[in-house]
CSV table of C-alpha atoms in Angstrom, one decimal:
chain,number,residue,atom,x,y,z
A,1,MET,CA,0.0,0.0,0.0
A,2,THR,CA,1.1,3.5,-0.7
A,3,HIS,CA,1.5,4.6,2.9
A,4,GLU,CA,3.7,1.5,3.6
A,5,LEU,CA,6.0,2.5,0.7
A,6,LYS,CA,6.2,6.0,2.1
A,7,ASN,CA,7.4,4.6,5.4
A,8,ILE,CA,9.9,2.3,3.6
A,9,ILE,CA,11.4,5.2,1.7
A,10,LYS,CA,11.6,7.3,4.9
A,11,ALA,CA,13.3,4.5,6.8
A,12,TYR,CA,15.8,4.0,3.9
A,13,GLU,CA,16.8,7.6,3.9
A,14,ALA,CA,17.4,7.6,7.6
A,15,ALA,CA,19.5,4.4,7.2
A,16,ALA,CA,21.5,5.8,4.3
A,17,LYS,CA,22.4,8.8,6.3
A,18,SER,CA,23.8,6.5,9.0
A,19,GLY,CA,25.8,4.5,6.3
A,20,LEU,CA,23.5,1.4,6.6
A,21,LYS,CA,22.6,-0.7,3.6
A,22,SER,CA,19.0,-1.8,3.0
A,23,VAL,CA,17.3,-4.7,1.3
A,24,LEU,CA,13.7,-4.9,0.3
A,25,ALA,CA,11.5,-8.1,0.6
A,26,THR,CA,8.4,-8.2,-1.6
A,27,VAL,CA,5.8,-11.0,-1.8
A,28,VAL,CA,5.5,-11.5,-5.5
A,29,ALA,CA,3.3,-14.6,-5.7
A,30,LEU,CA,1.2,-16.8,-3.4
A,31,GLU,CA,-0.3,-20.3,-3.6
A,32,GLY,CA,-3.0,-20.9,-1.1
A,33,SER,CA,-3.8,-18.6,1.8
A,34,SER,CA,-1.6,-16.1,3.6
A,35,TYR,CA,-1.9,-13.3,6.2
A,36,ARG,CA,-1.2,-10.7,3.5
A,37,LYS,CA,-1.3,-10.7,-0.3
A,38,PRO,CA,1.3,-10.2,-3.1
A,39,GLY,CA,2.6,-6.7,-3.2
A,40,VAL,CA,3.3,-6.3,0.5
A,41,ARG,CA,6.8,-5.2,1.3
A,42,MET,CA,9.2,-4.8,4.2
A,43,LEU,CA,12.6,-3.1,4.4
A,44,ILE,CA,15.5,-4.8,6.3
A,45,LEU,CA,18.4,-2.8,7.4
A,46,GLU,CA,22.0,-3.9,7.8
A,47,ASN,CA,21.7,-3.7,11.6
A,48,GLY,CA,18.7,-6.1,11.6
A,49,LYS,CA,16.0,-3.5,12.1
A,50,MET,CA,12.9,-3.6,9.9
A,51,GLU,CA,10.2,-1.3,8.5
A,52,GLY,CA,6.9,-3.0,7.6
A,53,ALA,CA,6.0,-6.7,7.6
A,54,VAL,CA,4.9,-9.3,5.1
A,55,SER,CA,3.0,-11.5,7.6
A,56,GLY,CA,1.8,-11.6,11.1
A,57,GLY,CA,5.4,-12.2,12.3
A,58,CYS,CA,6.0,-15.8,11.3
A,59,VAL,CA,8.0,-15.3,8.1
A,60,GLU,CA,10.1,-12.3,9.0
A,61,LYS,CA,12.9,-14.3,10.9
A,62,GLU,CA,13.5,-16.4,7.8
A,63,ILE,CA,13.6,-13.3,5.6
A,64,ILE,CA,16.2,-11.6,7.8
A,65,ARG,CA,18.3,-14.8,7.7
A,66,GLN,CA,18.2,-15.0,3.9
A,67,SER,CA,18.8,-11.3,3.5
A,68,GLU,CA,22.2,-11.7,5.0
A,69,SER,CA,23.5,-13.2,1.7
A,70,VAL,CA,21.9,-10.3,-0.3
A,71,PHE,CA,23.8,-7.8,2.0
A,72,GLY,CA,27.0,-9.8,1.4
A,73,THR,CA,26.8,-10.3,-2.4
A,74,GLY,CA,24.6,-7.5,-3.5
A,75,THR,CA,22.7,-10.0,-5.7
A,76,PRO,CA,18.9,-10.4,-5.4
A,77,ARG,CA,17.5,-13.8,-4.4
A,78,MET,CA,14.2,-15.5,-4.4
A,79,MET,CA,12.9,-17.1,-1.3
A,80,ILE,CA,10.1,-19.6,-1.0
A,81,TYR,CA,8.3,-20.0,2.3
A,82,ASP,CA,6.0,-23.0,2.6
A,83,GLY,CA,3.7,-22.4,5.5
A,84,ARG,CA,1.4,-25.4,4.9
A,85,TYR,CA,3.1,-27.4,7.7
A,86,ARG,CA,4.1,-24.5,9.9
A,87,LEU,CA,1.5,-21.8,9.8
A,88,GLY,CA,-2.3,-21.5,10.1
A,89,CYS,CA,-2.5,-19.8,6.8
A,90,GLU,CA,-1.6,-22.9,4.8
A,91,GLY,CA,0.0,-21.0,1.9
A,92,VAL,CA,3.3,-20.9,-0.1
A,93,LEU,CA,4.9,-17.5,-0.3
A,94,TYR,CA,7.3,-16.4,-3.1
A,95,LEU,CA,9.4,-13.4,-2.1
A,96,LEU,CA,12.1,-11.4,-3.8
A,97,ILE,CA,14.8,-10.0,-1.6
A,98,GLU,CA,16.7,-7.3,-3.4
A,99,PRO,CA,19.2,-4.5,-2.5
A,100,PHE,CA,17.3,-1.3,-2.1
A,101,ASP,CA,19.3,1.8,-3.0
A,102,PRO,CA,17.2,4.0,-5.2
A,103,HIS,CA,18.5,7.1,-6.9
A,104,SER,CA,17.5,10.4,-5.4
A,105,ALA,CA,15.5,11.1,-8.6
A,106,LEU,CA,13.2,8.2,-7.7
A,107,ILE,CA,12.6,9.6,-4.2
A,108,THR,CA,12.0,13.1,-5.5
A,109,ALA,CA,9.6,11.8,-8.2
A,110,PHE,CA,7.8,9.6,-5.7
A,111,ARG,CA,7.1,12.5,-3.4
A,112,GLU,CA,5.9,14.7,-6.3
A,113,HIS,CA,3.7,11.8,-7.5
A,114,VAL,CA,2.2,11.3,-4.0
A,115,SER,CA,1.3,15.0,-3.9
A,116,SER,CA,-0.4,14.7,-7.3
A,117,ARG,CA,-2.8,12.1,-5.8
A,118,GLU,CA,-2.3,9.8,-8.8
A,119,PRO,CA,-1.8,6.0,-8.7
A,120,CYS,CA,1.7,4.5,-9.4
A,121,LYS,CA,2.8,1.1,-10.7
A,122,ILE,CA,5.5,-1.2,-9.4
A,123,THR,CA,6.7,-4.2,-11.5
A,124,THR,CA,8.9,-6.9,-10.0
A,125,TYR,CA,10.8,-9.4,-12.2
A,126,PHE,CA,11.6,-12.9,-10.8
A,127,THR,CA,11.4,-16.6,-11.2
A,128,LYS,CA,9.6,-19.1,-9.1
A,129,ALA,CA,12.7,-20.9,-8.0
A,130,GLU,CA,14.8,-20.4,-4.8
A,131,GLN,CA,17.9,-18.9,-6.3
A,132,GLU,CA,20.0,-15.8,-6.9
A,133,GLY,CA,19.5,-13.8,-10.0
A,134,LYS,CA,21.2,-10.6,-11.2
A,135,GLY,CA,18.2,-9.9,-13.4
A,136,PHE,CA,15.7,-10.0,-10.5
A,137,GLY,CA,14.5,-6.6,-9.4
A,138,SER,CA,11.7,-4.0,-9.2
A,139,VAL,CA,10.9,-0.9,-11.2
A,140,ILE,CA,8.4,1.8,-10.3
A,141,GLU,CA,6.6,4.0,-12.8
A,142,LEU,CA,6.1,7.6,-11.8
A,143,GLN,CA,4.6,10.2,-14.2
A,144,GLY,CA,5.5,8.1,-17.2
A,145,LYS,CA,9.1,7.5,-16.2
A,146,PHE,CA,10.6,4.2,-14.9
A,147,TYR,CA,12.9,4.1,-11.9
A,148,PRO,CA,14.7,0.9,-10.7
A,149,PHE,CA,14.8,0.2,-6.9
A,150,HIS,CA,18.6,0.0,-7.2
A,151,ARG,CA,20.4,2.9,-8.9
A,152,ASP,CA,23.1,0.6,-10.5
A,153,ARG,CA,20.9,-2.3,-11.6
A,154,SER,CA,18.3,-3.0,-14.3
A,155,ALA,CA,15.8,-5.8,-14.2
A,156,ASP,CA,15.5,-8.5,-16.9
A,157,HIS,CA,12.1,-7.8,-18.4
A,158,SER,CA,12.0,-11.2,-20.1
A,159,LEU,CA,11.4,-12.9,-16.7
A,160,MET,CA,8.1,-13.6,-15.0
A,161,SER,CA,6.7,-10.4,-13.5
A,162,PHE,CA,4.2,-9.2,-10.9
A,163,THR,CA,2.7,-5.7,-11.4
A,164,GLN,CA,0.9,-3.8,-8.6
A,165,GLU,CA,-1.0,-0.5,-8.9
A,166,LEU,CA,-0.8,1.6,-5.8
A,167,PRO,CA,-3.7,4.1,-5.5
A,168,PRO,CA,-3.2,7.3,-3.5
A,169,SER,CA,-3.8,6.9,0.3
A,170,ILE,CA,-7.2,7.7,1.5
A,171,ARG,CA,-7.4,11.3,2.6
A,172,LEU,CA,-9.6,11.9,5.6
A,173,TYR,CA,-11.0,15.3,6.3
A,174,ILE,CA,-12.0,15.6,10.0
A,175,ILE,CA,-14.1,18.7,10.5
A,176,GLY,CA,-14.2,19.4,14.3
A,177,SER,CA,-11.8,19.7,17.2
A,178,GLU,CA,-13.2,17.8,20.2
A,179,HIS,CA,-11.9,14.7,21.9
A,180,ASP,CA,-13.6,12.3,19.3
A,181,ALA,CA,-11.8,14.2,16.5
A,182,VAL,CA,-8.5,13.7,18.3
A,183,ASN,CA,-9.0,9.9,18.6
A,184,LEU,CA,-10.2,9.6,15.0
A,185,SER,CA,-7.1,11.5,13.8
A,186,ALA,CA,-4.8,9.2,15.6
A,187,LEU,CA,-6.4,6.0,14.5
A,188,ALA,CA,-6.8,7.1,10.8
A,189,SER,CA,-3.1,8.1,10.7
A,190,GLN,CA,-2.0,4.8,12.2
A,191,MET,CA,-4.0,3.1,9.4
A,192,GLY,CA,-2.1,5.0,6.8
A,193,MET,CA,-4.6,7.7,5.9
A,194,GLU,CA,-3.6,11.3,5.2
A,195,VAL,CA,-5.5,13.2,7.9
A,196,VAL,CA,-6.6,16.8,7.4
A,197,VAL,CA,-8.1,18.5,10.4
A,198,VAL,CA,-10.4,21.4,9.8
A,199,VAL,CA,-11.3,23.7,12.7
A,200,ASN,CA,-12.8,27.2,13.2
A,201,PRO,CA,-10.1,29.8,13.1
A,202,ARG,CA,-11.4,31.2,16.4
A,203,GLU,CA,-10.7,28.0,18.3
A,204,GLU,CA,-7.4,27.8,20.2
A,205,LYS,CA,-6.2,24.7,18.5
A,206,ALA,CA,-3.1,23.7,16.6
A,207,GLN,CA,-1.8,20.8,14.6
A,208,GLU,CA,0.1,19.3,17.6
A,209,HIS,CA,-3.3,18.8,19.3
A,210,PHE,CA,-4.2,16.1,16.7
A,211,PRO,CA,-1.7,13.2,16.6
A,212,GLY,CA,-1.0,12.0,13.2
A,213,ALA,CA,-2.6,14.9,11.3
A,214,MET,CA,-0.8,15.6,8.0
A,215,LYS,CA,-2.4,19.1,7.7
A,216,PHE,CA,-4.2,21.6,9.8
A,217,LEU,CA,-6.8,23.9,8.3
A,218,PRO,CA,-8.2,26.7,10.4
A,219,VAL,CA,-10.9,27.9,8.0
A,220,LEU,CA,-14.6,28.9,7.9
A,221,PRO,CA,-17.0,26.7,5.8
A,222,GLU,CA,-17.1,29.2,2.9
A,223,ALA,CA,-13.3,29.1,2.7
A,224,PHE,CA,-13.0,25.3,2.8
A,225,PRO,CA,-11.0,24.1,-0.3
A,226,VAL,CA,-13.7,21.7,-1.6
A,227,ALA,CA,-12.0,21.5,-5.0
A,228,GLU,CA,-9.1,19.5,-3.4
A,229,ILE,CA,-11.4,16.7,-2.3
A,230,ASP,CA,-11.0,13.8,-4.7
A,231,VAL,CA,-12.6,10.3,-5.1
A,232,GLN,CA,-10.1,8.8,-2.7
A,233,SER,CA,-11.2,11.2,0.1
A,234,ALA,CA,-13.6,10.8,3.0
A,235,VAL,CA,-15.1,13.5,5.2
A,236,VAL,CA,-16.4,13.3,8.8
A,237,LEU,CA,-18.4,16.2,10.3
A,238,MET,CA,-17.6,16.3,14.1
A,239,ASN,CA,-18.6,19.8,15.0
A,240,HIS,CA,-21.3,18.8,17.5
A,241,SER,CA,-23.2,21.8,16.1
A,242,TYR,CA,-26.2,21.6,13.8
A,243,SER,CA,-25.6,25.0,12.3
A,244,LYS,CA,-21.9,24.4,11.7
A,245,ASP,CA,-22.5,21.0,10.1
A,246,LEU,CA,-25.1,22.6,7.8
A,247,GLN,CA,-22.8,25.3,6.8
A,248,PHE,CA,-20.1,22.8,5.8
A,249,LEU,CA,-22.6,20.6,4.0
A,250,MET,CA,-23.5,23.6,1.8
A,251,THR,CA,-19.9,23.5,0.6
A,252,LEU,CA,-19.2,19.8,0.8
A,253,TYR,CA,-21.9,18.7,-1.7
A,254,LYS,CA,-19.5,20.0,-4.4
A,255,GLY,CA,-16.8,17.6,-3.4
A,256,LYS,CA,-15.9,14.2,-5.0
A,257,GLN,CA,-15.6,12.3,-1.7
A,258,PHE,CA,-16.7,8.7,-1.5
A,259,TYR,CA,-17.9,9.1,2.1
A,260,THR,CA,-19.5,11.9,4.1
A,261,GLY,CA,-20.1,11.0,7.8
A,262,ILE,CA,-22.4,12.9,10.1
A,263,LEU,CA,-22.6,12.4,13.9
A,264,GLY,CA,-25.9,12.2,15.6
A,265,PRO,CA,-29.2,10.3,15.2
A,266,TYR,CA,-31.0,9.5,12.0
A,267,LYS,CA,-33.5,12.3,12.6
A,268,ARG,CA,-30.7,14.9,12.8
A,269,ARG,CA,-29.3,13.6,9.5
A,270,GLU,CA,-32.7,13.9,7.8
A,271,GLU,CA,-33.2,17.4,9.1
A,272,LEU,CA,-29.7,18.5,7.9
A,273,LEU,CA,-30.3,17.0,4.4
A,274,ASN,CA,-33.8,18.5,4.1
A,275,GLU,CA,-32.4,21.9,5.0
A,276,LEU,CA,-29.5,21.5,2.7
A,277,LEU,CA,-31.9,20.8,-0.2
A,278,GLU,CA,-33.9,23.9,0.6
A,279,HIS,CA,-30.8,26.0,0.4
A,280,ARG,CA,-29.1,24.1,-2.4
A,281,PRO,CA,-31.7,22.5,-4.6
A,282,GLU,CA,-29.1,21.6,-7.2
A,283,VAL,CA,-27.6,19.0,-4.9
A,284,GLU,CA,-27.3,15.7,-6.8
A,285,LEU,CA,-28.2,12.2,-5.7
A,286,GLU,CA,-24.6,11.1,-6.0
A,287,PHE,CA,-23.6,13.3,-3.1
A,288,LEU,CA,-26.6,12.1,-1.0
A,289,ASP,CA,-25.5,8.5,-1.5
A,290,THR,CA,-22.2,9.3,0.1
A,291,VAL,CA,-23.8,10.6,3.3
A,292,HIS,CA,-23.7,8.2,6.3
A,293,GLY,CA,-25.5,9.3,9.5
A,294,PRO,CA,-25.2,8.3,12.1
A,295,ALA,CA,-21.6,7.7,11.0
A,296,GLY,CA,-20.1,4.2,11.8
A,297,ILE,CA,-21.2,0.7,12.0
A,298,ASP,CA,-22.9,-0.9,15.1
A,299,ILE,CA,-20.2,-2.4,17.2
A,300,GLY,CA,-21.7,-1.2,20.5
A,301,ALA,CA,-19.2,1.7,20.6
A,302,ILE,CA,-19.3,3.8,23.8
A,303,THR,CA,-16.0,5.6,24.2
A,304,PRO,CA,-14.4,8.1,21.8
A,305,GLN,CA,-11.8,5.5,20.9
A,306,GLU,CA,-14.5,2.9,20.1
A,307,ILE,CA,-16.5,5.4,18.1
A,308,ALA,CA,-13.4,6.1,16.1
A,309,VAL,CA,-13.1,2.3,15.3
A,310,SER,CA,-16.8,2.2,14.3
A,311,ILE,CA,-16.4,5.2,11.9
A,312,MET,CA,-13.1,3.9,10.4
A,313,SER,CA,-14.7,0.5,9.9
A,314,GLU,CA,-17.5,2.1,7.9
A,315,ILE,CA,-15.1,4.2,5.8
A,316,LEU,CA,-13.1,1.1,4.9
A,317,LEU,CA,-16.3,-0.9,4.1
A,318,GLN,CA,-17.5,1.9,1.8
A,319,HIS,CA,-14.1,2.4,0.1
A,320,ARG,CA,-13.6,-1.4,-0.6
A,321,GLY,CA,-17.2,-2.2,-1.5
A,322,ARG,CA,-17.8,-4.6,1.4
A,323,VAL,CA,-20.7,-5.3,3.7
A,324,PRO,CA,-20.4,-6.1,7.4
A,325,VAL,CA,-20.1,-9.8,8.1
A,326,LYS,CA,-18.4,-11.9,10.7
A,327,LEU,CA,-15.5,-13.7,9.1
A,328,ARG,CA,-16.6,-17.0,10.8
A,329,ASP,CA,-19.9,-16.7,8.9
A,330,LYS,CA,-18.3,-15.8,5.6
A,331,LYS,CA,-18.1,-18.5,2.9
A,332,GLY,CA,-15.0,-18.7,0.7
A,333,SER,CA,-11.8,-16.8,1.0
A,334,ILE,CA,-11.3,-14.2,3.7
A,335,HIS,CA,-10.1,-11.6,1.1
A,336,THR,CA,-13.0,-12.1,-1.4
A,337,THR,CA,-15.6,-9.4,-1.6
A,338,SER,CA,-18.6,-9.8,0.8
A,339,SER,CA,-22.0,-10.0,-0.8
């Protein structure tokens, strides 16, 4: 996922400044079931520290062991991990472990690309055999240009390949500044979302009051930058004020967000939407379909922390086209779409 790649690049830069080499492990293929799917990555540093994970913790020790040869020779290698007799997932993982030393141009282009809110593609070249291969390696496509994950290597494009498209991270606009907004900001950030906190300029609040917030916007509803809201964005109104929520809705209906959450009971939501339509009769059905109020799914949430989990669950359900179901009652694979 995009936010994991951001963290990997950040960890690589810190390690490089300390003179430490890095290798990257990528799950490129899977047979059977696994904790995570192909495309997941983790960075291993020369001192044994890691950024990210490719499983729940059962595969990482073997990756670290096999990465020692990559540190030593500088040659990528394939690793096959058969968990059918060792793990509960009963799958066979194929991983590429490769030196990770991108050119500064890749890092610059990646950051620019992330800011553009466009998807990027990573293609990894490998074979399904446990061996070293100088032609093994990964390439990322950014704004029409291709960058290898190692500045001095080029992958053999005639090999088997795995291509992954990484969409931009979900951007969550939290409109409000009370305790529940603080908890939602922290949880969303931990889950890799880009959090933008929007508060009234008169309030004595600052970005440091909201752990994990990427951006802090002290603006009035009429100055809210609704044009920046794209289809990978979600909005949650947490003003605890009917009039403030209405004022923001009269701007938000122009956005492209896939989710608009409103706190409070069903009756409050209906009153807000009815008044919105009175003031803005041009509001389209597509926007109304994004509105969820009360925001969240019913998990019996009581505390602000639990309410944050409830809201985040609904945002992910909406974004990924799922419906709530207990996994024990689900037929078929865990990762297949619910119906």
